[in-house]
CSV table of C-alpha atoms in Angstrom, one decimal:
chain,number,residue,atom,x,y,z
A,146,UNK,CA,134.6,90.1,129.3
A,147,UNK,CA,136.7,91.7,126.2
A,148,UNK,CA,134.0,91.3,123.8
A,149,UNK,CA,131.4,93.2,126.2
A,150,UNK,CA,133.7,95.9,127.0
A,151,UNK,CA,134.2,96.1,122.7
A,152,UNK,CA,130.3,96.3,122.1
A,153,UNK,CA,130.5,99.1,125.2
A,154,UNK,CA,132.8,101.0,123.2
A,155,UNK,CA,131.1,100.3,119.9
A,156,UNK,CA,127.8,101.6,121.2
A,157,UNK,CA,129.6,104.7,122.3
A,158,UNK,CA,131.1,105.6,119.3
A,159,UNK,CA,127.7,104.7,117.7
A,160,UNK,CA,126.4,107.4,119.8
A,161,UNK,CA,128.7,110.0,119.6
A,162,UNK,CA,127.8,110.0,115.3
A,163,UNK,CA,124.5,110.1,116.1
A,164,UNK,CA,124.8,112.8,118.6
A,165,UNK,CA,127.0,115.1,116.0
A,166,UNK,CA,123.9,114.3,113.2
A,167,UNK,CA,121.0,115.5,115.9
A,168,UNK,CA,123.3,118.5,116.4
A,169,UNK,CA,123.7,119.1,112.7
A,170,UNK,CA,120.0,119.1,112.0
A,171,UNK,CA,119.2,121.0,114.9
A,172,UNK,CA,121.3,124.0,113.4
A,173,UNK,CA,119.6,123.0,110.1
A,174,UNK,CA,116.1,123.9,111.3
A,175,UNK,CA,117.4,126.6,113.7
A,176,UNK,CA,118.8,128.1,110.6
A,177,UNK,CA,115.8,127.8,108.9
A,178,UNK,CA,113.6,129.2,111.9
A,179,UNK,CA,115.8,132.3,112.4
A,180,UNK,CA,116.5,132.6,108.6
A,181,UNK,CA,116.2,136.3,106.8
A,182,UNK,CA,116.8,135.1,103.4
A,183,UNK,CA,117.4,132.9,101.0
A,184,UNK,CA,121.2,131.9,102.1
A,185,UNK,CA,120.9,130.8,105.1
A,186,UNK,CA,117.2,128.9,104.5
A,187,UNK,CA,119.8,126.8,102.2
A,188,UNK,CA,122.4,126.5,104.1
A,189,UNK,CA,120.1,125.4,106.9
A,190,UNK,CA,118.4,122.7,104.5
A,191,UNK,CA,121.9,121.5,104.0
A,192,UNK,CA,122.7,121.0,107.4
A,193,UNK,CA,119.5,118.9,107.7
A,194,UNK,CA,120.2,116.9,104.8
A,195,UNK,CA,123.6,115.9,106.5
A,196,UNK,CA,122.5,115.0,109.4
A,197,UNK,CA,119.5,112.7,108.3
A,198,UNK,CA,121.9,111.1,105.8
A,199,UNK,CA,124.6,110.5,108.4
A,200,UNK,CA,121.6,109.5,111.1
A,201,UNK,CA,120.2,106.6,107.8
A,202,UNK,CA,123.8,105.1,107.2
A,203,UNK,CA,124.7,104.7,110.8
A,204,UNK,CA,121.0,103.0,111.5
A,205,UNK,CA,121.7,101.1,108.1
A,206,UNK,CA,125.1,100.4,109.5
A,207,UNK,CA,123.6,99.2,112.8
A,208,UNK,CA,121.0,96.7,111.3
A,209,UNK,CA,123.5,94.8,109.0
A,210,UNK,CA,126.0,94.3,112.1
A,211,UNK,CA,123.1,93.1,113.7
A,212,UNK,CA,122.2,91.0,110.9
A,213,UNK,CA,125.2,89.9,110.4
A,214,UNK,CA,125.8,88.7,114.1
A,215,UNK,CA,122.7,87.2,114.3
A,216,UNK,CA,123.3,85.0,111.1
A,217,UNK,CA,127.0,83.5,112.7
A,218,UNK,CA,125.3,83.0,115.6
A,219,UNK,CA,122.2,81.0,114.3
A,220,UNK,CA,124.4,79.4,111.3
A,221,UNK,CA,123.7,75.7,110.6
């Protein structure tokens, strides 16, 4: 029961990154949209590139766990 209520947790903190990344490149490209000049076309580029770095490390994150778990689990 513990260990389903831990993945439960997991999962929601999992999602909670992910949901502060889609938030961080939606300002990106809403930036970008709405942008008059220059500063805040990079600024809004920056805020995409965070987000789509934080949204690869947390799926590269999630496939290793996975990996991982799958591997004890099937170990010889």
């Amino acid at each position: 029961m513990e260990n389903g209520i831990e993945t439960i947790f997991s999962v929601l903190r999992g999602t909670k990154i992910l949901f502060l990344a889609l938030i961080s490149t939606l300002v990106g490209v809403f930036l970008i949209v709405k942008s008059d000049g220059p500063i805040f076309s990079g600024s809004g580029f920056i805020f995409i590139v965070i987000g789509v770095t934080i949204m690869i490390i947390n799926f590269k994150l999630r496939v290793s766990k996975i990996v991982r778990r799958v591997k004890t689990d099937y170990k010889d």
